[in-house]
Amino acid sequence: MTYQSINPANGTLMQSFAEISDAELEAKLALAASCFESWKKTSYAERATIVTKAAALLHERVDAFARTMTLEMGKRIDEARGEVEFSSNILTYYAENAERFLAPVKLDPIIGAAHMESSPIGMIFGVEPWNFPYYQLARVAGPHLMAGNVLLVKHAGCVPQCAIAFEQLWIDAGAPVGLYTNLLISHAQSNAVVDDPRIKGVALTGSVAAGRSIAARAGQNLKPSSMELGGSDAFIVLEDADLDFAVKWAVWGRMYNTGQTCCAAKRFIIVEPLAAAFQAKFQAALGTLVAGDPMDVATTLGPLSTESALTDLLAQVDTAIAHGAKLVMGGKRVDRPGAYMQPTILTDVEPDNPAFRDEFFGPVAMLFTVKDEDAAIALANDSDFGLGGSVFTADVQRGQRVASRVDTGMMFINNISWSDAELPFGGIKNSGYGRELGDMGIQAFVNKKLVRTADLQAPA
Ligand code: NAP
């Protein structure tokens, strides 16, 4: 059974869902194809009516949506509510701005007149991860539906109730059948969907392994794709930074969503004069977090998404230690039912340690001490990933100079406020390609058509 809804706070199996058959999959693909034929002809205003309604329903039903998420993947309830509201905002943002983003753009050829126009390309297939069960879906639904495309989504195996709830949202918002389709399918069926000639673009958010597999498949089919993959973001603290301010962001940046965020702060790179004090304060702050029921707003440490996420992470920490890393704190599961991991700090992670290049997808921080700014940048760039990163300094211009020299898709100065509807999100290197959100996010799967008018005779 691929799709299992298990409460990670106590291990209770809540519901299982069978994969759909190939015949059912074909029926859904056919409905989506038929929907596209009419949806592509709708006006932006007509599309916005449905997308705005979906946004309003998310807002109205925030508690129910959040509760499903917390029960299914363990996100602390306040964070879950925040994610639902943010997802609503993303839908509203595209409902309000899509027409402007996709308006014809006048060009200035030497002869005649020309413009670029944007039109939908068809059925888009999304493959999405469990760590932000609605935000990830809103990030593709808002732009691509407003662009006039239709969407089919394979969500992660551990969040089927969130996946089904998000599909129901569109039905409740009055969407035509086939506009947004949830697919409870296997990886093999997912490959068949990528191969299907009716699918015109593929958007994946997930691990590097999944990205390699799906991007290769899309490439084989000459289909455009966007890949939002993992990260091992550097959190650089320069010697002039406000230490207490930086430590607060460090705790949030590592522990938000129990550390299961692609662009979480994962490698803490501290310039020498501050390193010992940073470690002491960071460790003390992490030590105050107490594991509890994620449905309780007072809880400060929630569970990981699944038991296997926990056992994989524990094994990764053990491997790091076996290769010479020093365990400063944590490193074990919390002694209580559920998939809880102690906040963990590792130091002395040398380049020959597998941990040096790995992504720790949970509450595990690697601390590095460097002698100066240049060494901090060099270490930040010594990574296979290139998603985001941050730099803390009293001098914002210095921060901007450092940001320019770090090879990532996003950099944050004196904050790690990662995502807003209007800001493009994405990475380089093994963190993938393409951008979601903002103006760029709606351009991924549209035909950019040149139209030229010129009173010209054919060359003799
Ligand atoms: P994952 O295993 O790659 O799963 C993500 C999605 O891909 C799931 O729906 C999964 O389905 C599917 N999938 C995996 N392999 C597949 C294949 N061969 N064919 C078809 N579908 C496949 O990722 P995860 O480990 O659960 O998620 C965490 C990863 O996502 C981290 O690396 C994180 O950094 C990254 N992430 C990146 C961003 C970003 O914007 N850059 C955002 C969030 C997360 P099943 O569950 O059924 O296997």
Coordinates of C-alpha atoms and ligand atoms in Angstrom, one line a residue:
M1 CA 0.0 0.0 0.0
T2 CA 1.7 3.2 -1.1
Y3 CA -0.5 5.8 0.5
Q4 CA -0.7 5.5 4.2
S5 CA -1.8 8.2 6.6
I6 CA 0.0 7.5 9.9
N7 CA 0.1 9.9 12.8
P8 CA 3.9 10.3 13.5
A9 CA 3.2 11.6 17.0
N10 CA 2.0 8.2 18.1
G11 CA 2.4 5.8 15.2
T12 CA -1.4 5.2 14.7
L13 CA -2.4 4.2 11.2
M14 CA -5.4 6.4 10.4
Q15 CA -6.2 5.4 6.9
S16 CA -4.7 3.6 3.9
F17 CA -5.5 4.3 0.2
A18 CA -5.0 2.0 -2.7
E19 CA -3.3 3.2 -5.8
I20 CA -5.7 3.8 -8.6
S21 CA -5.7 1.3 -11.6
D22 CA -4.3 2.1 -15.0
A23 CA -7.8 2.4 -16.3
E24 CA -8.8 4.9 -13.6
L25 CA -5.6 6.8 -14.4
E26 CA -6.5 6.9 -18.1
A27 CA -10.0 8.2 -17.2
K28 CA -8.6 11.0 -15.1
L29 CA -6.1 12.0 -17.9
A30 CA -8.9 12.0 -20.4
L31 CA -11.1 14.3 -18.2
A32 CA -8.1 16.7 -17.7
A33 CA -7.5 16.8 -21.4
S34 CA -11.1 17.6 -22.1
C35 CA -11.1 20.3 -19.3
F36 CA -8.0 21.9 -20.9
E37 CA -9.9 22.4 -24.2
S38 CA -12.4 24.7 -22.5
W39 CA -10.2 26.1 -19.7
K40 CA -7.6 27.5 -22.1
K41 CA -10.3 29.6 -23.6
T42 CA -11.5 31.2 -20.4
S43 CA -10.7 34.8 -19.5
Y44 CA -8.3 35.6 -16.6
A45 CA -11.3 37.0 -14.8
E46 CA -13.2 33.6 -15.1
R47 CA -10.1 31.8 -13.9
A48 CA -9.6 34.2 -11.0
T49 CA -13.2 33.6 -9.8
I50 CA -12.4 30.0 -9.1
V51 CA -8.8 30.5 -7.8
T52 CA -10.0 33.3 -5.5
K53 CA -12.8 31.1 -4.2
A54 CA -10.3 28.3 -3.4
A55 CA -8.2 30.9 -1.6
A56 CA -11.2 32.0 0.4
L57 CA -12.1 28.4 1.3
L58 CA -8.6 27.7 2.5
H59 CA -8.8 30.7 4.7
E60 CA -12.3 29.9 6.0
R61 CA -11.4 26.3 6.8
V62 CA -7.9 26.9 8.1
D63 CA -8.4 24.8 11.2
A64 CA -9.6 21.7 9.4
F65 CA -6.9 21.9 6.8
A66 CA -4.2 22.5 9.4
R67 CA -5.5 19.6 11.6
T68 CA -5.3 17.1 8.8
M69 CA -1.7 18.2 8.1
T70 CA -0.7 18.0 11.8
L71 CA -2.2 14.5 12.2
E72 CA -0.7 13.2 9.0
M73 CA 2.9 14.6 9.0
G74 CA 3.3 16.0 12.5
K75 CA 3.7 19.8 11.7
R76 CA 3.1 21.8 14.9
I77 CA -0.4 23.2 14.7
D78 CA 0.5 26.9 14.7
E79 CA 2.9 26.3 11.8
A80 CA 0.3 24.2 10.0
R81 CA -2.2 27.1 10.3
G82 CA 0.4 29.5 9.0
E83 CA 1.0 27.2 6.0
V84 CA -2.7 27.1 5.1
E85 CA -3.0 30.9 5.3
F86 CA 0.1 31.3 3.2
S87 CA -1.2 28.8 0.6
S88 CA -4.4 30.9 0.4
N89 CA -2.3 34.1 -0.1
I90 CA -0.4 32.4 -2.9
L91 CA -3.6 31.6 -4.8
T92 CA -4.9 35.1 -4.3
Y93 CA -1.6 36.6 -5.5
Y94 CA -1.8 34.7 -8.8
A95 CA -5.5 35.4 -9.2
E96 CA -4.7 39.1 -8.9
N97 CA -1.5 39.3 -10.9
A98 CA -1.6 36.5 -13.6
E99 CA -3.1 38.7 -16.3
R100 CA -0.4 41.4 -15.8
F101 CA 2.4 38.8 -15.7
L102 CA 1.2 37.2 -18.9
A103 CA 0.2 40.3 -20.8
P104 CA 1.6 40.7 -24.4
V105 CA 5.0 42.3 -24.4
K106 CA 5.8 44.8 -27.2
L107 CA 9.2 44.4 -28.9
D108 CA 11.0 46.9 -31.0
P109 CA 12.3 45.3 -34.2
I110 CA 14.1 47.5 -36.7
I111 CA 11.5 46.7 -39.3
G112 CA 7.8 46.4 -38.6
A113 CA 6.2 45.6 -35.2
A114 CA 6.3 42.6 -33.0
H115 CA 5.1 41.3 -29.7
M116 CA 5.4 38.3 -27.5
E117 CA 2.3 36.7 -26.3
S118 CA 1.8 34.0 -23.6
S119 CA -0.5 31.1 -23.9
P120 CA -1.2 27.9 -21.9
I121 CA 0.5 24.7 -23.1
G122 CA -1.8 22.1 -21.6
M123 CA -1.7 19.4 -18.9
I124 CA 1.0 19.9 -16.3
F125 CA 2.1 17.1 -14.0
G126 CA 3.3 18.0 -10.5
V127 CA 5.2 15.6 -8.2
E128 CA 5.2 17.1 -4.7
P129 CA 6.7 16.3 -1.2
W130 CA 5.1 15.9 2.2
N131 CA 7.0 18.6 4.1
F132 CA 4.6 21.4 3.1
P133 CA 1.6 19.4 2.0
Y134 CA -0.5 22.4 0.9
Y135 CA 2.0 25.2 0.2
Q136 CA 3.8 23.0 -2.4
L137 CA 0.5 22.4 -4.1
A138 CA -0.6 26.1 -4.0
R139 CA 2.8 27.0 -5.5
V140 CA 2.0 25.0 -8.6
A141 CA -1.8 25.4 -8.7
G142 CA -1.9 29.2 -8.4
P143 CA 0.3 30.0 -11.3
H144 CA -0.4 27.2 -13.7
L145 CA -4.2 27.2 -13.4
M146 CA -4.3 31.0 -13.8
A147 CA -2.1 30.6 -16.9
G148 CA -4.8 28.5 -18.4
N149 CA -3.2 25.1 -17.9
V150 CA -4.7 22.2 -16.0
L151 CA -2.9 20.3 -13.3
L152 CA -2.5 16.7 -12.2
V153 CA -0.5 16.0 -9.0
K154 CA 1.1 13.0 -7.5
H155 CA 1.6 13.9 -3.8
A156 CA 3.9 12.0 -1.4
G157 CA 2.9 8.6 -0.1
C158 CA 2.6 9.8 3.5
V159 CA 0.1 12.6 3.0
P160 CA -2.8 11.2 1.1
Q161 CA -5.5 12.9 3.2
C162 CA -3.9 16.3 2.5
A163 CA -3.7 15.5 -1.2
I164 CA -7.4 14.5 -1.3
A165 CA -8.4 17.6 0.8
F166 CA -6.6 19.9 -1.7
E167 CA -8.4 18.3 -4.6
Q168 CA -11.7 18.6 -2.8
L169 CA -10.9 22.3 -2.3
W170 CA -11.1 22.9 -6.1
I171 CA -14.3 20.9 -6.4
D172 CA -15.8 23.1 -3.6
A173 CA -14.5 26.2 -5.3
G174 CA -16.5 25.3 -8.4
A175 CA -13.7 24.2 -10.6
P176 CA -14.6 22.2 -13.7
V177 CA -14.0 18.5 -13.6
G178 CA -10.4 17.8 -14.6
L179 CA -9.0 21.2 -13.7
Y180 CA -7.1 19.9 -10.6
T181 CA -6.6 16.2 -10.3
N182 CA -5.0 14.3 -7.4
L183 CA -3.4 11.1 -8.6
L184 CA -2.8 8.3 -6.0
I185 CA -0.3 6.5 -8.3
S186 CA 2.9 4.4 -8.1
H187 CA 6.3 5.6 -9.4
A188 CA 5.8 3.4 -12.5
Q189 CA 2.5 5.0 -13.2
S190 CA 4.1 8.4 -12.6
N191 CA 6.6 7.5 -15.3
A192 CA 3.8 6.6 -17.6
V193 CA 2.1 10.0 -16.9
V194 CA 5.4 11.8 -17.8
D195 CA 5.5 9.8 -21.0
D196 CA 1.9 10.5 -21.9
P197 CA 1.8 12.9 -24.9
R198 CA -1.1 14.9 -23.4
I199 CA 1.3 16.0 -20.6
K200 CA 3.2 19.1 -21.7
G201 CA 5.3 20.0 -18.6
V202 CA 6.5 18.4 -15.4
A203 CA 7.2 20.2 -12.1
L204 CA 8.8 18.3 -9.3
T205 CA 9.7 19.2 -5.7
G206 CA 11.6 16.6 -3.8
S207 CA 14.9 14.8 -3.4
V208 CA 17.8 14.8 -5.8
A209 CA 17.1 11.2 -6.6
A210 CA 13.5 11.8 -7.5
G211 CA 14.6 14.9 -9.5
R212 CA 17.2 12.9 -11.5
S213 CA 14.6 10.2 -12.3
I214 CA 11.7 12.5 -13.3
A215 CA 13.9 15.2 -15.1
A216 CA 15.6 12.4 -17.1
R217 CA 12.1 11.1 -18.1
A218 CA 10.9 14.5 -19.0
G219 CA 14.0 15.2 -21.0
Q220 CA 13.6 11.9 -22.9
N221 CA 10.2 13.2 -23.9
L222 CA 11.5 16.7 -24.7
K223 CA 9.1 18.2 -22.1
P224 CA 10.0 21.3 -20.1
S225 CA 10.5 20.7 -16.4
S226 CA 11.2 22.6 -13.2
M227 CA 13.1 20.9 -10.4
E228 CA 13.0 22.2 -6.8
L229 CA 15.3 19.8 -4.9
G230 CA 17.2 19.5 -1.7
G231 CA 19.6 21.9 -0.1
S232 CA 22.3 22.3 2.6
D233 CA 22.1 26.0 3.1
A234 CA 24.9 27.9 4.8
F235 CA 24.1 30.2 7.7
I236 CA 27.1 32.5 7.9
V237 CA 27.7 34.6 11.0
L238 CA 30.4 37.3 10.5
E239 CA 32.4 38.7 13.4
D240 CA 30.3 42.0 13.5
A241 CA 27.0 40.2 13.8
D242 CA 24.5 40.7 16.7
L243 CA 25.0 37.3 18.2
D244 CA 21.7 37.0 20.1
F245 CA 19.8 38.1 17.1
A246 CA 21.6 35.6 14.9
V247 CA 21.1 32.7 17.4
K248 CA 17.3 33.3 17.4
W249 CA 17.3 33.0 13.6
A250 CA 19.6 30.0 13.8
V251 CA 17.1 28.2 16.0
W252 CA 14.2 29.1 13.9
G253 CA 16.1 28.4 10.7
R254 CA 17.1 24.9 11.8
M255 CA 14.0 23.9 13.8
Y256 CA 11.0 25.3 11.8
N257 CA 8.9 22.4 10.6
T258 CA 11.2 20.2 12.8
G259 CA 14.1 20.9 10.4
Q260 CA 12.3 19.4 7.4
T261 CA 12.6 22.3 5.1
C262 CA 14.6 22.3 1.8
C263 CA 16.1 25.7 2.5
A264 CA 16.5 25.3 6.3
A265 CA 19.8 26.5 7.7
K266 CA 21.8 23.3 7.8
R267 CA 25.5 24.3 7.8
F268 CA 26.3 27.0 10.5
I269 CA 29.5 28.7 9.4
I270 CA 30.7 31.0 12.2
V271 CA 33.7 33.4 12.0
E272 CA 36.2 32.6 14.7
P273 CA 35.8 35.4 17.3
L274 CA 32.1 34.4 17.7
A275 CA 32.2 30.7 17.2
A276 CA 32.4 29.5 20.9
A277 CA 29.8 31.9 22.1
F278 CA 27.5 31.1 19.2
Q279 CA 27.8 27.4 19.9
A280 CA 27.1 27.8 23.6
K281 CA 24.0 30.0 23.0
F282 CA 22.7 27.9 20.1
Q283 CA 23.1 24.7 22.2
A284 CA 21.4 26.3 25.2
A285 CA 18.4 27.5 23.0
L286 CA 18.0 24.1 21.4
G287 CA 18.1 22.5 24.8
T288 CA 15.0 24.3 25.9
L289 CA 12.8 22.6 23.2
V290 CA 10.4 20.0 24.6
A291 CA 8.9 17.2 22.6
G292 CA 5.1 17.1 22.8
D293 CA 1.8 16.6 20.9
P294 CA 2.0 18.8 17.8
M295 CA -1.7 19.5 18.2
D296 CA -0.9 21.4 21.4
V297 CA 0.1 25.0 20.7
A298 CA 2.5 24.9 23.7
T299 CA 4.6 22.1 22.1
T300 CA 8.1 23.3 21.0
L301 CA 9.4 20.1 19.4
G302 CA 7.2 18.1 17.1
P303 CA 7.9 14.7 15.5
L304 CA 9.4 14.0 12.2
S305 CA 7.1 13.1 9.4
T306 CA 7.4 9.4 9.6
E307 CA 9.2 6.6 11.6
S308 CA 11.4 5.9 8.5
A309 CA 12.4 9.6 8.3
L310 CA 13.6 9.3 11.9
T311 CA 15.5 6.1 11.5
D312 CA 17.2 7.3 8.3
L313 CA 18.2 10.5 10.0
L314 CA 19.5 8.7 13.1
A315 CA 21.6 6.4 10.8
Q316 CA 22.9 9.5 9.0
V317 CA 24.1 11.0 12.3
D318 CA 25.7 7.7 13.3
T319 CA 27.6 7.5 10.0
A320 CA 28.8 11.1 10.5
I321 CA 30.1 10.2 13.9
A322 CA 31.7 7.1 12.6
H323 CA 33.6 9.2 10.1
G324 CA 35.0 11.6 12.8
A325 CA 32.2 14.1 13.6
K326 CA 31.9 15.1 17.2
L327 CA 28.4 14.9 18.7
V328 CA 27.9 18.0 20.8
M329 CA 24.3 17.3 21.8
G330 CA 21.3 15.1 20.8
G331 CA 21.8 12.4 18.3
K332 CA 19.1 10.0 19.6
R333 CA 15.4 9.6 19.4
V334 CA 13.4 11.1 22.2
D335 CA 12.3 8.6 24.8
R336 CA 8.6 8.7 24.1
P337 CA 6.2 7.2 21.5
G338 CA 6.3 8.8 18.1
A339 CA 9.0 9.8 15.6
Y340 CA 10.8 12.4 17.7
M341 CA 14.4 13.3 17.3
Q342 CA 16.5 15.2 19.8
P343 CA 17.9 18.5 18.5
T344 CA 21.4 17.6 17.5
I345 CA 24.6 19.5 16.9
L346 CA 27.6 18.0 15.1
T347 CA 31.1 19.7 14.9
D348 CA 34.4 18.5 13.3
V349 CA 32.7 17.4 10.1
E350 CA 35.7 17.2 7.7
P351 CA 35.4 17.2 3.9
D352 CA 36.0 13.4 3.8
N353 CA 33.0 12.8 6.0
P354 CA 29.9 11.8 4.0
A355 CA 28.0 14.3 6.2
F356 CA 30.0 17.2 4.7
R357 CA 28.0 16.8 1.4
D358 CA 24.8 15.4 2.8
E359 CA 21.5 17.1 3.5
F360 CA 20.2 16.5 7.0
F361 CA 16.4 16.7 6.7
G362 CA 15.6 17.2 10.3
P363 CA 16.8 18.8 13.5
V364 CA 20.6 18.2 12.9
A365 CA 22.9 21.2 12.7
M366 CA 26.5 21.1 11.5
L367 CA 28.7 23.8 13.0
F368 CA 31.9 25.0 11.4
T369 CA 34.4 27.6 12.6
V370 CA 36.3 29.6 10.0
K371 CA 38.9 32.3 10.3
D372 CA 37.3 35.1 8.2
E373 CA 34.7 36.1 5.6
D374 CA 36.6 34.6 2.6
A375 CA 36.9 31.3 4.3
A376 CA 33.2 31.4 5.2
I377 CA 32.3 32.0 1.5
A378 CA 34.6 29.3 0.3
L379 CA 33.1 26.8 2.7
A380 CA 29.5 27.8 1.8
N381 CA 30.3 27.2 -1.8
D382 CA 32.0 23.8 -1.2
S383 CA 28.6 22.1 -1.6
D384 CA 26.9 20.1 -4.2
F385 CA 23.7 22.0 -3.4
G386 CA 22.9 25.6 -4.2
L387 CA 19.4 26.4 -2.9
G388 CA 19.7 29.3 -0.4
G389 CA 21.8 30.7 2.4
S390 CA 22.0 33.5 4.8
V391 CA 24.6 35.9 6.2
F392 CA 24.4 37.8 9.5
T393 CA 26.4 41.1 9.9
A394 CA 26.0 44.6 11.2
D395 CA 26.9 45.9 7.8
V396 CA 24.2 45.3 5.3
Q397 CA 26.4 46.3 2.3
R398 CA 29.0 43.8 3.4
G399 CA 26.2 41.3 3.7
Q400 CA 25.1 42.0 0.1
R401 CA 28.7 41.6 -1.1
V402 CA 28.9 38.2 0.6
A403 CA 25.5 37.2 -0.7
S404 CA 26.7 38.0 -4.3
R405 CA 29.7 35.6 -3.9
V406 CA 27.7 32.6 -2.5
D407 CA 26.6 30.3 -5.3
T408 CA 22.9 29.7 -4.6
G409 CA 19.5 30.6 -6.0
M410 CA 18.6 32.7 -2.9
M411 CA 20.4 34.6 -0.2
F412 CA 19.0 36.3 2.9
I413 CA 20.8 39.0 4.9
N414 CA 20.1 39.2 8.6
N415 CA 17.0 37.0 8.2
I416 CA 16.0 33.7 6.6
S417 CA 12.5 34.7 5.7
W418 CA 12.5 32.3 2.8
S419 CA 9.3 32.5 0.9
D420 CA 6.7 35.1 -0.1
A421 CA 4.2 34.8 -2.9
E422 CA 5.9 37.6 -4.9
L423 CA 9.5 36.4 -4.5
P424 CA 11.0 33.7 -6.8
F425 CA 12.1 30.5 -5.1
G426 CA 14.6 28.0 -6.4
G427 CA 18.1 26.9 -6.6
I428 CA 21.1 25.9 -8.8
K429 CA 23.5 22.9 -8.8
N430 CA 21.9 19.8 -7.3
S431 CA 19.2 21.9 -5.8
G432 CA 17.6 21.9 -9.3
Y433 CA 16.5 24.5 -11.8
G434 CA 13.6 26.8 -12.6
R435 CA 11.9 29.1 -10.2
E436 CA 8.5 28.9 -8.5
L437 CA 6.5 31.8 -7.1
G438 CA 6.7 35.5 -8.2
D439 CA 6.4 36.5 -11.8
M440 CA 8.9 33.8 -12.8
G441 CA 6.8 31.1 -11.4
I442 CA 4.0 31.6 -13.8
Q443 CA 6.3 31.7 -16.9
A444 CA 7.5 28.1 -16.5
F445 CA 4.8 26.4 -18.6
V446 CA 3.5 28.9 -21.1
N447 CA 4.2 29.3 -24.7
K448 CA 6.1 32.5 -25.4
K449 CA 5.0 33.2 -28.9
L450 CA 6.6 35.8 -31.2
V451 CA 4.1 37.6 -33.5
R452 CA 5.6 39.9 -36.1
T453 CA 3.9 42.2 -38.5
A454 CA 6.0 43.8 -41.3
D455 CA 5.3 45.1 -44.8
L456 CA 8.1 43.1 -46.4
Q457 CA 8.6 41.5 -49.8
A458 CA 10.1 38.0 -49.8
P459 CA 13.8 38.2 -50.7
A460 CA 14.4 37.4 -54.4
Ligands
NAP1 P1 11.1 12.4 -2.3 O1 11.3 11.1 -1.8 O2 11.9 12.8 -3.5 O3 9.6 12.6 -2.6 C1 9.0 13.7 -3.2 C2 7.9 13.3 -4.2 O4 8.5 12.6 -5.2 C3 6.9 12.4 -3.5 O5 5.7 12.6 -4.1 C4 7.4 11.0 -4.0 O6 6.5 10.0 -4.0 C5 7.9 11.3 -5.4 N1 8.9 10.5 -5.9 C6 10.1 10.1 -5.4 N2 10.8 9.3 -6.3 C7 10.0 9.2 -7.4 C8 10.1 8.5 -8.6 N3 11.2 7.8 -8.9 N4 9.1 8.6 -9.5 C9 8.0 9.4 -9.2 N5 7.9 10.0 -8.1 C10 8.8 9.9 -7.2 O7 11.4 13.6 -1.3 P2 11.4 13.5 0.2 O8 12.7 13.0 0.7 O9 10.1 12.9 0.7 O10 11.2 15.1 0.4 C11 12.2 15.9 0.9 C12 13.1 16.4 -0.2 O11 12.5 17.4 -0.9 C13 14.3 17.0 0.5 O12 15.5 16.8 -0.2 C14 14.0 18.5 0.4 O13 15.1 19.4 0.4 C15 13.3 18.6 -0.9 N6 12.4 19.7 -1.0 C16 12.8 20.7 -1.9 C17 12.0 21.9 -2.0 C18 12.4 23.0 -2.9 O14 11.6 23.9 -3.2 N7 13.6 23.1 -3.4 C19 10.9 22.1 -1.2 C20 10.5 21.0 -0.3 C21 11.3 19.9 -0.2 P3 6.4 8.9 -2.9 O15 6.2 9.5 -1.6 O16 5.3 8.0 -3.3 O17 7.8 8.2 -3.0

